Coordinates of C-alpha atoms in Angstrom, one line a residue:
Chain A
X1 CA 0.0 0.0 0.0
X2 CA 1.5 3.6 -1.3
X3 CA 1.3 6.1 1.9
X4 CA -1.5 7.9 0.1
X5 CA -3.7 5.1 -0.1
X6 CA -3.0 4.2 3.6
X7 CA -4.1 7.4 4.4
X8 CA -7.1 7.1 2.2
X9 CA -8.1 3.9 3.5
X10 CA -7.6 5.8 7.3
X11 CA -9.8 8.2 6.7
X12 CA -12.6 6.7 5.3
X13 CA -12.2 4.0 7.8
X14 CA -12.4 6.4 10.4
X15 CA -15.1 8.6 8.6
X16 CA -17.5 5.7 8.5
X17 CA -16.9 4.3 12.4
X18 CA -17.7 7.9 13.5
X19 CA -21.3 7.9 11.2
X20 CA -22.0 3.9 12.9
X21 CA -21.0 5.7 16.2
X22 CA -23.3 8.8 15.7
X23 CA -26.5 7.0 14.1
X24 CA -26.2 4.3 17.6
X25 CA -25.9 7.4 20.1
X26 CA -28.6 9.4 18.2
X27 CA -30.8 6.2 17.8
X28 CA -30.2 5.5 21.6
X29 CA -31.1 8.6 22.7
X30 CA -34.0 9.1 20.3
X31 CA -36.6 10.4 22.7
X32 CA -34.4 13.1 24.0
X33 CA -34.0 13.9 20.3
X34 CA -37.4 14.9 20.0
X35 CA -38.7 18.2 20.7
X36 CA -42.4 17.8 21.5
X37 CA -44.7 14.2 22.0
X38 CA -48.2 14.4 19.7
X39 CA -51.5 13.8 21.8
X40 CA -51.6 10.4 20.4
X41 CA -47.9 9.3 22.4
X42 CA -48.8 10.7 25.8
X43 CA -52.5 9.6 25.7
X44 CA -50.1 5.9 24.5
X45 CA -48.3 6.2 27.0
X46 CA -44.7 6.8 25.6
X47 CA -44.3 10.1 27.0
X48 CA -42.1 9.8 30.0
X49 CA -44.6 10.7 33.5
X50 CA -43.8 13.0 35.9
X51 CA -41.5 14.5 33.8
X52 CA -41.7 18.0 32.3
X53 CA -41.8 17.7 28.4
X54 CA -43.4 19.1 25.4
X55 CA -46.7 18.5 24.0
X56 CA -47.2 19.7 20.2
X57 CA -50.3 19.7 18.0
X58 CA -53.3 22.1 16.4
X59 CA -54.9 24.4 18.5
X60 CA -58.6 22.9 17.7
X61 CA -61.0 25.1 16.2
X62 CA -63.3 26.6 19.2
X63 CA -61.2 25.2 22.1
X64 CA -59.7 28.8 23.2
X65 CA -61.4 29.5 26.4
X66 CA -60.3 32.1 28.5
X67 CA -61.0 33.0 32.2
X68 CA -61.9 36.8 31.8
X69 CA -59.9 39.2 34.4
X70 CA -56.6 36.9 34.0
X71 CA -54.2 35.8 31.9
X72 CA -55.6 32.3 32.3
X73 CA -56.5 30.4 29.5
X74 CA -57.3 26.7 28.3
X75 CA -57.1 25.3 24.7
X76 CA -57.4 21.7 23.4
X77 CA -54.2 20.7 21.6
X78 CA -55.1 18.0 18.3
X79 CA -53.1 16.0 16.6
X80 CA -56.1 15.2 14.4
X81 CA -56.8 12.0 16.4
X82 CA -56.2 12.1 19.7
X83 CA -56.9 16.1 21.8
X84 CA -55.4 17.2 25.0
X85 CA -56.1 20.4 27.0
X86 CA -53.8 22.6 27.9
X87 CA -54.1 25.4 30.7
X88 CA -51.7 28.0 30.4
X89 CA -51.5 31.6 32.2
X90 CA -49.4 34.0 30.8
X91 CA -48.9 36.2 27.2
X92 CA -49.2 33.7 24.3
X93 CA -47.0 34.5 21.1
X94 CA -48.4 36.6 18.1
X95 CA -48.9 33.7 16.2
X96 CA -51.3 31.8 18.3
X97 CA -55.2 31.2 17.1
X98 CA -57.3 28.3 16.5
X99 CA -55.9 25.8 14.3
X100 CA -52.4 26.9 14.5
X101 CA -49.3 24.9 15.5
X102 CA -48.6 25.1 19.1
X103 CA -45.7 23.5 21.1
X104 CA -46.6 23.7 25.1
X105 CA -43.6 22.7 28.0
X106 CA -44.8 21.2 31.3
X107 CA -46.2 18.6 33.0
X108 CA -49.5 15.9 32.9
X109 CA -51.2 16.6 35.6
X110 CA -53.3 13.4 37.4
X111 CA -56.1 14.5 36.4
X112 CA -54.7 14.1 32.3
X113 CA -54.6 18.0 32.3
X114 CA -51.4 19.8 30.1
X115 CA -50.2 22.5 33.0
X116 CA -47.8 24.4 30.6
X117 CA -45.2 27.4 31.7
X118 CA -44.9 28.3 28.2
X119 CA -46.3 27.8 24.9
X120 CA -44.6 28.3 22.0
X121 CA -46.3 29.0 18.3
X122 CA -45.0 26.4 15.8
X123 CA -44.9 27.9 12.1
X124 CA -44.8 25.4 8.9
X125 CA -43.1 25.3 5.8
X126 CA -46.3 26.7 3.9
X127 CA -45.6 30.8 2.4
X128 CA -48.2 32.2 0.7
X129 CA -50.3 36.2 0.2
X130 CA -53.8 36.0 2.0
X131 CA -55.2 36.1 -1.5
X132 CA -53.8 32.8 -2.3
X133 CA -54.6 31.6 1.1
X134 CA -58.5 32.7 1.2
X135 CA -58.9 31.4 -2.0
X136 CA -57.6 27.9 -0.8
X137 CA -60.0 28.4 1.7
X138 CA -62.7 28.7 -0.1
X139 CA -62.0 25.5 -2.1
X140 CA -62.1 23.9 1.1
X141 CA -57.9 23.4 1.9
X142 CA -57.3 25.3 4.6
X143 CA -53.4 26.3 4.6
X144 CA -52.9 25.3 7.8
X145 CA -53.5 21.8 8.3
X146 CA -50.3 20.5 7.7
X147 CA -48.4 18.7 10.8
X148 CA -44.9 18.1 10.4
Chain B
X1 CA -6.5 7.0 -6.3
X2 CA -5.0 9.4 -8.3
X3 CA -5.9 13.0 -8.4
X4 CA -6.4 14.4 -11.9
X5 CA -3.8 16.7 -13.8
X6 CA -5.7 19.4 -14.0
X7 CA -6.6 19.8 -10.9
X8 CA -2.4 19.3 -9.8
X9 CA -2.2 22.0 -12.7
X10 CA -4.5 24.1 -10.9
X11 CA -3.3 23.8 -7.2
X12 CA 0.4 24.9 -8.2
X13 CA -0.2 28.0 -6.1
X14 CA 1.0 30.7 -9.0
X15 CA -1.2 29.4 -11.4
X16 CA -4.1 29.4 -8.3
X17 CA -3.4 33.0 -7.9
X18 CA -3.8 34.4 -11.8
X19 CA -6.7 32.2 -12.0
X20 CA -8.6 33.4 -9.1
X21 CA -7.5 36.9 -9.5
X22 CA -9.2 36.6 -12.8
X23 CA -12.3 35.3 -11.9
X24 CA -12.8 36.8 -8.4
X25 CA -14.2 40.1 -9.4
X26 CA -16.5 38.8 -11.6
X27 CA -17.9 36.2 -8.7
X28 CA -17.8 39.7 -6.4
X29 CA -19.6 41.9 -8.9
X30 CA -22.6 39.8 -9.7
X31 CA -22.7 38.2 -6.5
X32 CA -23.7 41.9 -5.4
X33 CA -25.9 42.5 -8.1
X34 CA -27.8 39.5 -7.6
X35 CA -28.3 40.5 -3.5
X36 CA -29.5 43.7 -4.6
X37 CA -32.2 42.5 -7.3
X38 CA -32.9 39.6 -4.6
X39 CA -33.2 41.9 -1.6
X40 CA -35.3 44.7 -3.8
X41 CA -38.0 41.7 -5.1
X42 CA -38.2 40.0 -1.1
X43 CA -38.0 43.4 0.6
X44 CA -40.3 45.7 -1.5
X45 CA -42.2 43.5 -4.5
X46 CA -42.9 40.2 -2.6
X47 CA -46.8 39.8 -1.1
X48 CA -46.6 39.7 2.4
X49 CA -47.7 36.0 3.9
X50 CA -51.0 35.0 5.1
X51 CA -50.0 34.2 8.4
X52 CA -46.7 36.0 9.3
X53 CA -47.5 39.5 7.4
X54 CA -44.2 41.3 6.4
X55 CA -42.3 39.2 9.3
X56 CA -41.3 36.1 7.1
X57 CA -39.6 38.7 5.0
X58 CA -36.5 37.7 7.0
X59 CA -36.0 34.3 5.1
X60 CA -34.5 36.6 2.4
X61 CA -31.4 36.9 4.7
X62 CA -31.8 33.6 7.0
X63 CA -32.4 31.0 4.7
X64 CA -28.7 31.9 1.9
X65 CA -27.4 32.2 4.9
X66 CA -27.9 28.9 6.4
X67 CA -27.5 27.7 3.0
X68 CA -24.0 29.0 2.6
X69 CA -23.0 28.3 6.0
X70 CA -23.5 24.6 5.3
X71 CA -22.2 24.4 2.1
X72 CA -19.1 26.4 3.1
X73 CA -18.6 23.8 5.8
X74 CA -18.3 21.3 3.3
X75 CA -16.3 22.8 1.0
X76 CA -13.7 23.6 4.6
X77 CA -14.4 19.5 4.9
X78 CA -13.1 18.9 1.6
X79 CA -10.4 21.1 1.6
X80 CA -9.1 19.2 4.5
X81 CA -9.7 15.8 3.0
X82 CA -7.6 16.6 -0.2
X83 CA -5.0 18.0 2.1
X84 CA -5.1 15.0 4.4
X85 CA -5.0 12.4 2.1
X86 CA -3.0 13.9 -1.0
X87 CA -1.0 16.4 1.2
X88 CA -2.0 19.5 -1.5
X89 CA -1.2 22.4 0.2
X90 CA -3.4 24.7 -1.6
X91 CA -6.4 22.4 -0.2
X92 CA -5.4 23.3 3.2
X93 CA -4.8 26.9 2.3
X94 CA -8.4 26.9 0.9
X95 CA -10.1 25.7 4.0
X96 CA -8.5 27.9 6.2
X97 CA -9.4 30.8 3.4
X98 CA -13.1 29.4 4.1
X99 CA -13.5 28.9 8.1
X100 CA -13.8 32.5 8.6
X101 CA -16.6 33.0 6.0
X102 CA -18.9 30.6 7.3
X103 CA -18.1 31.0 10.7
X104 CA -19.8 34.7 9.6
X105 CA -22.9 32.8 7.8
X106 CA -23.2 30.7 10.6
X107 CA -23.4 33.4 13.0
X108 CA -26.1 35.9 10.6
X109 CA -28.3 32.3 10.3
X110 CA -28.7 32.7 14.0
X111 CA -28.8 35.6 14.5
X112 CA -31.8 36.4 11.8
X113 CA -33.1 32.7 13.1
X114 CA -33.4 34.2 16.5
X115 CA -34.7 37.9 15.3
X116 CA -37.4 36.1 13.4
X117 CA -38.4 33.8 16.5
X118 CA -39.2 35.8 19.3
X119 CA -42.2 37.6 17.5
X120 CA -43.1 34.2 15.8
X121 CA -42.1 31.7 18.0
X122 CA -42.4 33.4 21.5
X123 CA -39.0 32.9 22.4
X124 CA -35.5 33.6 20.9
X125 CA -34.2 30.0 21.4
X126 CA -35.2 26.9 22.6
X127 CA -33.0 24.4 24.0
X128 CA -33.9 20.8 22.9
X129 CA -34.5 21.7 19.8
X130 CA -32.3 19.9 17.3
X131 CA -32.2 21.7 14.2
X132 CA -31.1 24.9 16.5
X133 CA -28.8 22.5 18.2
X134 CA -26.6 21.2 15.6
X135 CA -26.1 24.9 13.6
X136 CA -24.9 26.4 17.0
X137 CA -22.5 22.9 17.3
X138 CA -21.7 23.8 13.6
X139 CA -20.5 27.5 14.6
X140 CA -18.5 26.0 17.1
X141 CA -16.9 23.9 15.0
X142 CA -15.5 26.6 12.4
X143 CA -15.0 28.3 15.7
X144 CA -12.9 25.4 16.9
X145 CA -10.9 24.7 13.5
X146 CA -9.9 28.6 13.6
X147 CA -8.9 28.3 17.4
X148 CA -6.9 25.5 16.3
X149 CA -5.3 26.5 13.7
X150 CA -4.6 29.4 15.2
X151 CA -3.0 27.7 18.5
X152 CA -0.3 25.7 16.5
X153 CA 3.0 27.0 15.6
X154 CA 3.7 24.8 12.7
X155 CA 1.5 25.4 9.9
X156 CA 1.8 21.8 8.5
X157 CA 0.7 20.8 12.0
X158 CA -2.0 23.2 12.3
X159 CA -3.1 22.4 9.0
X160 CA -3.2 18.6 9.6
X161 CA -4.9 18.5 13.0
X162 CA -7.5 21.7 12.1
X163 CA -8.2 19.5 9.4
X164 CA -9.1 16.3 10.9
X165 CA -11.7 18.2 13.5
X166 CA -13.0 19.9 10.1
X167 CA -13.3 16.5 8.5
X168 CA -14.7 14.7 12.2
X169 CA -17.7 17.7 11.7
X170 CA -18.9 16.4 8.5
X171 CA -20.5 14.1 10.5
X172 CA -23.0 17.1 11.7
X173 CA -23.9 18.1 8.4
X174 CA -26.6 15.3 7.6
X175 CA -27.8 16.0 11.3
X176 CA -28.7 19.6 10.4
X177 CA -30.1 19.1 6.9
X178 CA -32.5 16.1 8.5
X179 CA -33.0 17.3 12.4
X180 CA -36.7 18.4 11.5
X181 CA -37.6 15.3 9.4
X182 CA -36.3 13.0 11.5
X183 CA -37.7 14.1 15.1
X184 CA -40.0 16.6 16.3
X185 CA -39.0 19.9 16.3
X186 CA -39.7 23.7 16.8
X187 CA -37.9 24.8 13.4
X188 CA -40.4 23.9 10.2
X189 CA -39.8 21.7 8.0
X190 CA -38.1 22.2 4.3
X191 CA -40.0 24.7 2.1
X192 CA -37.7 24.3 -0.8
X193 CA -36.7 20.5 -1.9
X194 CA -35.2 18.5 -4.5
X195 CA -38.2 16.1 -4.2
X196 CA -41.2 18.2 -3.8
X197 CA -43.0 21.3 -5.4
X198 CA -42.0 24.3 -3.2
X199 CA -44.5 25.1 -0.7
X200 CA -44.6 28.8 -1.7
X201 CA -45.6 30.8 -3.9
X202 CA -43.5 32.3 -7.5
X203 CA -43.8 35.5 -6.7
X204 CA -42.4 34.6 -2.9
X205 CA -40.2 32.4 -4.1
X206 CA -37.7 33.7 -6.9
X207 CA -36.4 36.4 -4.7
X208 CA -35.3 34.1 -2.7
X209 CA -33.9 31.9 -5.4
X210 CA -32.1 35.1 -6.6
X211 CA -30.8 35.9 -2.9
X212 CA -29.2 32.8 -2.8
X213 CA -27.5 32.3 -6.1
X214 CA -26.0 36.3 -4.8
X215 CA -24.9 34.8 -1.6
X216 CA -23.1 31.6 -3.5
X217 CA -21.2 34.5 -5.3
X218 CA -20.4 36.5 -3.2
X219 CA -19.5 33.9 -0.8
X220 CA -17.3 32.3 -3.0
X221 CA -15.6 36.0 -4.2
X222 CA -15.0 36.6 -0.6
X223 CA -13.1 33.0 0.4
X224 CA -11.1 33.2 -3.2
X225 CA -9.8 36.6 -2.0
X226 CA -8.8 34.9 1.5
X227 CA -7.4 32.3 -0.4
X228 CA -5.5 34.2 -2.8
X229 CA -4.1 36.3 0.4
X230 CA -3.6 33.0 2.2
X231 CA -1.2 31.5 -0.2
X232 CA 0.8 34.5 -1.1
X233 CA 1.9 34.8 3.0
X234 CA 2.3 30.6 3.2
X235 CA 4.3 30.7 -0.7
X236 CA 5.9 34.0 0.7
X237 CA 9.7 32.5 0.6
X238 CA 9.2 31.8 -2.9
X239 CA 10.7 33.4 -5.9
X240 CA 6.8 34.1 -7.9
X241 CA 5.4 36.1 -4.9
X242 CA 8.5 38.3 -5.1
X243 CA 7.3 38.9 -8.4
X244 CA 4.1 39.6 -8.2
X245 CA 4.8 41.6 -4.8
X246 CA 7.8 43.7 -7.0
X247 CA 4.9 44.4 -9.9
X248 CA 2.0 45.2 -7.3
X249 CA -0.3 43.0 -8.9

């Protein structure tokens, strides 16, 4: 073997243990890879309990109830199969309205309540003028239904 | 494996020099042109979004950016490869030309990234998340390979063992590029892909398009000017850069 092919061989030798060592640790650690569960995994059970996390979903259309006099306010979170409400007091970002991606930190209370500290608006990949988006709406696609 | 001529034509560092001399300004000139046609049609003609009003307007700026700061990491990667394995010097002297360029697109993607997401988001940042994740492990690793490089006497050392950790990041690449397919995540997903129609509109979209084909240029002028300066102080010993130092071009 020349001393440039040695050197080859090295590095892709080495290149290739590092992406088997990467894909085992980020496979291993999956669940702390991902940012938020769905309603679906915490009411399955794979959300860890008593744990702070992330729930994220839709806000569903006519969930947004608000305790009037406070900041308090309660909102069903939809993944489009499974729901779970979230109570929440505090200033909710620009971005938040019915059927609008939301991502909420805190915990599962016994009683299957979301008590979140903060909740975060989630914006998808979709760009588009209101003109194009009303007349989506009108052909019955809302813009925003995507979930990704 | 054999590298071919041309490209052993084109690293012998004189012949770098003309060549890239020649073409920089060119890259430079349109590379400008193309940012200010890009920046006029996102900033001024562009509809504003549905949803986000005249705030998206920042992917005009965040999205090349992130763009070049990725690609510029692989072309650092590279650099250090060829170096590595076929000991060219002008390989190395092109990825240390590059570190400090996407160091700087690194740091105006998250910067813009976090300008955009406190009105949008809620929040500036949000640990856990892990397309935010790996682009601040990415500045840290152009961060790092400068440190480096910069912390080793011999250059042929610095050089080599800058170049390994710049190779050992490539690793992070396909961890950016996929951290919102593959997990959950704050950041959205792809707008523009290979695979799918763009999901935005034409008269949204070619600004962008524009902005980023400027930022490639510019880019690019900017780390051939680094890389022209870079091997006339590593070639300085030699008799051509008396030369071209003597005639002051």
């Amino acid at each position: 073997m020349t001393p440039r092919r040695r050197r080859m061989v090295a590095m892709t030798g080495g290149l290739v243990c590092l992406v088997a060592a990467t894909a085992l640790v980020l496979t291993a650690f999956e669940q702390n890879m991902l940012y938020f569960y769905t309603p679906t995994q915490i009411a399955a059970g794979e959300a860890p309990e008593g744990r702070r996390l992330r729930v994220g979903g839709l806000v569903e259309q006519g969930s947004v109830r608000r305790t009037p006099g406070s900041l308090e306010v309660r909102f069903d979170v939809t993944d489009l199969d499974q729901t779970i409400t979230v109570a929440y007091a505090g200033i909710l970002p620009d971005l938040f309205r019915e059927g609008q991606g939301v991502v909420a930190h805190g915990l599962v209370s016994t009683d299957g309540l979301f008590e979140a500290d903060e909740v975060l608006a989630r914006h998808d990949e979709n760009y588009m003028p209101p003109e194009v988006a009303e007349m989506l709406e009108e052909r019955g696609h809302p813009p925003d239904a995507s979930l990704r | 494996m054999r590298l071919p001529n041309w490209l052993h034509k084109l690293a012998s560092p004189p012949h770098f020099y003309r060549i890239a001399g020649r073409i920089e300004p060119w890259m430079l000139w349109s590379g400008l042109a193309a940012i200010a046609v890009g920046a006029f049609g996102g900033l001024l003609l562009a509809p504003p979004d549905y949803q986000q009003g005249d705030a998206y307007r920042i992917i005009y700026f965040h999205v090349p950016a992130a763009y070049l700061a990725m690609q510029l990491y692989a072309l650092m990667a590279i650099g250090s490869a060829i170096g590595l394995v076929w000991r060219m010097k002008l390989a190395y002297a092109i990825s240390a030309a590059t570190a400090p360029v996407g160091l700087a697109f690194t740091g105006l993607a998250l910067a813009t990234g976090m300008l955009w997401g406190k009105p949008m988001w809620g929040a500036y940042w949000s640990w856990g998340d892990a397309r935010l994740t790996s682009v601040l492990v990415m500045f840290f690793l152009y961060l790092g390979y400068m440190l480096l490089h910069a912390s080793l006497e011999e250059r042929s050392t610095a050089d080599r063992a800058a170049g390994i950790l710049a190779v050992v990041g490539v690793v992070n690449l396909p961890i950016i590029k996929f951290s919102v397919e593959w997990w959950s995540s704050l950041h959205q997903g792809p707008t523009i892909s290979r695979l799918a129609a763009p999901a935005i509109t034409w008269d949204m979209l070619w600004p962008l398009l524009v902005m980023i084909v400027g930022a490639v240029l510019f880019s690019l002028a900017v780390t051939l000017t680094r890389a022209r300066a870079e091997v006339l102080l590593r070639e300085r010993g030699a008799r051509w850069v008396r030369d071209v130092v003597a005639v002051g071009a």
